[in-house]
PDB file of C-alpha atoms in Angstrom:
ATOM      1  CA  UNK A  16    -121.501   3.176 -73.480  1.00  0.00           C
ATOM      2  CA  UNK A  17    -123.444   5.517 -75.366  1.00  0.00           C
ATOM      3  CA  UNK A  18    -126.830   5.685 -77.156  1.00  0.00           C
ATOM      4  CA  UNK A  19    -125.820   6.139 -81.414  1.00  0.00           C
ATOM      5  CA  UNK A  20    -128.330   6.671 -83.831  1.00  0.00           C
ATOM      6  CA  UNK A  21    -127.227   4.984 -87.274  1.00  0.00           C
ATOM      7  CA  UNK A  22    -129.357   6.979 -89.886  1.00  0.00           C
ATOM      8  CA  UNK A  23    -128.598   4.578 -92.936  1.00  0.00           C
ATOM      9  CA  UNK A  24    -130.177   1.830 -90.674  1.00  0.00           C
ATOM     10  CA  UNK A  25    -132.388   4.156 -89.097  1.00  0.00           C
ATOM     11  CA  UNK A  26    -131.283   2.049 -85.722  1.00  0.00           C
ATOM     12  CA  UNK A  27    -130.177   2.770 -82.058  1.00  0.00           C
ATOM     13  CA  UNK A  28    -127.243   1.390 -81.839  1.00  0.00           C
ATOM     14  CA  UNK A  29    -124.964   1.200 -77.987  1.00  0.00           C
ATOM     15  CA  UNK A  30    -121.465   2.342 -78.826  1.00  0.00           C
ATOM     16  CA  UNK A  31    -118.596   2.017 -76.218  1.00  0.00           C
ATOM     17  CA  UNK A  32    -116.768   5.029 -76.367  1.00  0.00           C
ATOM     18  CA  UNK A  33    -114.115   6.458 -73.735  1.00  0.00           C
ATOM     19  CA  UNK A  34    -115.070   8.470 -71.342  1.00  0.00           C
ATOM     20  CA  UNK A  35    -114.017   9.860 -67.756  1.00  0.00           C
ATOM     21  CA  UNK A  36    -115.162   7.732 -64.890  1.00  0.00           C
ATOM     22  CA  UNK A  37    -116.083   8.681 -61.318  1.00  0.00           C
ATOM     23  CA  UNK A  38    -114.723   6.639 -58.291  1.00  0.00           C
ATOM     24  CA  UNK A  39    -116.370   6.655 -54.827  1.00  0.00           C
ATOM     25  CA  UNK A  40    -114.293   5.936 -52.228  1.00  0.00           C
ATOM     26  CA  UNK A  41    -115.021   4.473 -48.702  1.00  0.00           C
ATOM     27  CA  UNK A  42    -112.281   4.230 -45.753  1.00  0.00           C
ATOM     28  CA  UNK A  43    -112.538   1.766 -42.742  1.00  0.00           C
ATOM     29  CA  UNK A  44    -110.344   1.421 -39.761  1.00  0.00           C
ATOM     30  CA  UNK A  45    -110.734  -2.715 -38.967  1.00  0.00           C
ATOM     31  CA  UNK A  46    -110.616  -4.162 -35.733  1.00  0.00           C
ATOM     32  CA  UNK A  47    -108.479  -7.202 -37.195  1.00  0.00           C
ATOM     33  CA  UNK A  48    -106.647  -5.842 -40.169  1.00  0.00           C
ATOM     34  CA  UNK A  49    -106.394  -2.082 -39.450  1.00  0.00           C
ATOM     35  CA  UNK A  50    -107.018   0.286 -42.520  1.00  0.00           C
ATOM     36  CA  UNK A  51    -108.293  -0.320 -45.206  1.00  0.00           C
ATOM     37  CA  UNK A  52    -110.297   1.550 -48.304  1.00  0.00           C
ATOM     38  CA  UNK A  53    -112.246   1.095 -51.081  1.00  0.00           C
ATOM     39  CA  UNK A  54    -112.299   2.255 -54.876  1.00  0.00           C
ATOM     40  CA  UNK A  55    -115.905   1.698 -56.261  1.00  0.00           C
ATOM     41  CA  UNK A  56    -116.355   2.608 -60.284  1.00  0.00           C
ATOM     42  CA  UNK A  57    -119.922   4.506 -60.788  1.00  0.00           C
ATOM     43  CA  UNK A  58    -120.720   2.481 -63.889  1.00  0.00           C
ATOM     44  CA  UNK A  59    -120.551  -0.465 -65.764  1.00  0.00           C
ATOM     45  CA  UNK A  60    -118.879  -2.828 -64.797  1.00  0.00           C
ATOM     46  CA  UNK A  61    -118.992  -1.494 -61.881  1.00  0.00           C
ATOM     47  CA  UNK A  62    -115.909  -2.699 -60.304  1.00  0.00           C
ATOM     48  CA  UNK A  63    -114.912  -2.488 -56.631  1.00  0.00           C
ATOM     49  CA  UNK A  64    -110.916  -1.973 -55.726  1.00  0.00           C
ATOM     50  CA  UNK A  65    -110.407  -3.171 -52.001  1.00  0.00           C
ATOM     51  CA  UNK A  66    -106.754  -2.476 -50.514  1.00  0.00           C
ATOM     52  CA  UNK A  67    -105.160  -3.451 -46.771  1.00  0.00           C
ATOM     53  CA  UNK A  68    -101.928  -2.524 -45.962  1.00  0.00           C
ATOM     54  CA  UNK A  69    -100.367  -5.556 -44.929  1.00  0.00           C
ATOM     55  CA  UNK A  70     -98.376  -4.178 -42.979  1.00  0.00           C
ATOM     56  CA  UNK A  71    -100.794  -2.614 -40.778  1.00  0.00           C
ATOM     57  CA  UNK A  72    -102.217  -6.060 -39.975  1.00  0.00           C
ATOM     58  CA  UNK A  73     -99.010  -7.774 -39.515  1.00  0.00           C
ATOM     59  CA  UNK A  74     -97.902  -5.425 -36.396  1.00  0.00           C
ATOM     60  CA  UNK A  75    -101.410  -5.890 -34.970  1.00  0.00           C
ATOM     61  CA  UNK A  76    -100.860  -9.382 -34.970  1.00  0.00           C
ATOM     62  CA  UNK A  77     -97.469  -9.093 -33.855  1.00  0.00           C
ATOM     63  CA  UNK A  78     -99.110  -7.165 -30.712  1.00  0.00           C
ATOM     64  CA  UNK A  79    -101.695  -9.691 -30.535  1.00  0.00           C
ATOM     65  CA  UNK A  80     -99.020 -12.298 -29.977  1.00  0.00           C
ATOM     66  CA  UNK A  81     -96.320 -10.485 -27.691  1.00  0.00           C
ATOM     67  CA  UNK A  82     -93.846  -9.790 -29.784  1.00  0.00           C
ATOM     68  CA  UNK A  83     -91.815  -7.081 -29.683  1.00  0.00           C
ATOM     69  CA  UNK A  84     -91.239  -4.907 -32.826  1.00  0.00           C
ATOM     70  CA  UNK A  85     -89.737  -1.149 -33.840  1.00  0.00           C
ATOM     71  CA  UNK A  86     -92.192   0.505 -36.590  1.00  0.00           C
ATOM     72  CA  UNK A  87     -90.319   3.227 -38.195  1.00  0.00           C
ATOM     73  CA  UNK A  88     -93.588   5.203 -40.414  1.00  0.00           C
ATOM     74  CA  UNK A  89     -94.524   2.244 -42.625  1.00  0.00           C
ATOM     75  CA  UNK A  90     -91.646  -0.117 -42.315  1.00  0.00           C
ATOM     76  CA  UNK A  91     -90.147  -2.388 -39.841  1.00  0.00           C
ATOM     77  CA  UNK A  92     -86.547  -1.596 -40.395  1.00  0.00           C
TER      78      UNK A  92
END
């Protein structure tokens, strides 16, 4: 959004207009569901992004259950 000034209505107007955006992003390592991160938008409307790799958390509760697995990177082949 941006601050216009119309000078036939001699107004402020807000304008959206497009712009570049800056993300902050924050990484966890979980005790339950391993790693995950987070994309947070620096202005309105402020939205938050939130990923787990599922398959992180499905080989820790794999372990947490006994069974046996092969991992081969980021796959169970």
């Amino acid at each position: 959004m941006d601050v216009y000034r119309n000078r036939e209505k001699r107004k402020l107007e807000l304008v959206s207009r497009i712009r570049k955006c800056l993300f902050l992003y924050q990484y966890w390592m979980h005790r339950e569901f391993g790693f995950l991160n987070a994309r947070m938008q620096t202005w309105f409307p402020f939205s938050v992004q939130v990923c787990v790799n599922g398959r992180e958390w499905l080989a820790r509760q794999m372990d947490r259950v006994g069974r046996k697995y092969v991992r081969q990177d980021n796959c169970f082949p």
